[in-house]
Coordinates of C-alpha atoms in Angstrom, one line a residue:
M1 CA -117.6 23.3 238.2
P2 CA -115.0 25.6 239.7
T3 CA -112.0 26.6 237.1
V4 CA -109.1 24.2 237.4
R5 CA -106.0 25.7 236.7
M6 CA -102.1 24.0 237.4
Y7 CA -99.0 24.7 237.4
T8 CA -96.9 21.4 235.8
L9 CA -93.5 20.6 234.8
S10 CA -93.0 18.0 231.1
T11 CA -91.0 15.4 232.9
C12 CA -93.6 15.2 236.2
G13 CA -94.9 11.9 236.8
Y14 CA -97.6 13.0 239.5
C15 CA -98.2 16.2 236.9
R16 CA -99.1 13.6 233.7
A17 CA -101.3 11.4 236.9
T18 CA -103.1 14.6 237.5
K19 CA -103.8 15.8 234.0
L20 CA -104.9 12.0 233.0
F21 CA -107.0 12.1 236.0
L22 CA -109.1 15.0 234.9
A23 CA -109.1 14.3 231.5
E24 CA -110.3 10.7 233.1
N25 CA -113.7 12.8 234.8
S26 CA -114.0 15.2 232.4
V27 CA -112.7 18.5 233.7
N28 CA -111.9 21.3 231.6
Y29 CA -108.3 22.5 233.0
E30 CA -105.7 25.5 231.9
Y31 CA -102.1 24.6 232.8
T32 CA -98.5 25.9 232.2
D33 CA -95.3 23.4 232.0
V34 CA -93.4 26.0 234.1
D35 CA -90.0 23.8 232.7
L36 CA -90.6 24.6 229.2
L37 CA -90.8 28.6 229.8
S38 CA -87.7 30.6 230.0
G39 CA -86.1 34.1 231.3
D40 CA -88.7 36.9 232.7
K41 CA -91.5 34.3 231.9
Q42 CA -90.8 31.2 234.1
R43 CA -89.3 33.9 236.8
S44 CA -92.4 35.6 236.9
V45 CA -94.6 32.3 236.5
L46 CA -92.6 31.0 239.5
E47 CA -93.1 34.2 242.0
E48 CA -96.8 33.7 240.6
M49 CA -96.9 29.8 242.2
K50 CA -94.7 30.8 245.1
K51 CA -97.8 32.8 246.4
L52 CA -100.2 29.6 246.4
N53 CA -97.4 27.2 247.3
P54 CA -94.2 28.6 248.9
L55 CA -92.6 25.4 248.5
C56 CA -92.8 25.3 244.6
T57 CA -93.9 22.2 244.9
F58 CA -95.6 20.0 241.4
P59 CA -98.1 20.1 240.5
T60 CA -99.7 22.8 242.4
I61 CA -103.6 22.8 241.4
V62 CA -105.9 25.7 241.6
I63 CA -109.6 24.8 241.6
G64 CA -111.6 27.6 242.4
D65 CA -110.0 29.6 245.2
R66 CA -108.3 26.3 246.4
V67 CA -105.1 24.9 246.0
I68 CA -104.4 21.5 246.3
V69 CA -100.4 20.8 246.3
G70 CA -99.5 17.3 244.3
F71 CA -101.7 14.6 243.4
K72 CA -104.6 14.2 246.0
R73 CA -107.2 12.2 244.2
D74 CA -109.6 12.4 247.0
E75 CA -109.2 16.1 247.4
I76 CA -109.1 17.1 243.7
R77 CA -112.4 14.6 243.8
E78 CA -113.7 16.7 246.9
A79 CA -112.9 20.5 245.3
L80 CA -114.6 19.8 241.9
G81 CA -117.3 17.9 243.8
I82 CA -117.0 14.7 242.3
R83 CA -117.3 11.2 243.0

């Protein structure tokens, strides 16, 4: 299964839904709640995220080489090869 990395906000309902969806499908993932960072670390992560999603909207999900913006269940399933 490809590596899953997400940029999220701690207060975002779509981010929580994505995390729940991945957990329900037994998908391991890493995430960063960008709003809980501060200073240089937050700026650094936002710059990293802008390279993947110039609009910096959440969640931004990286599955292998694919970037999915928003909680798009069908696209996530396809990228992960799950039904």
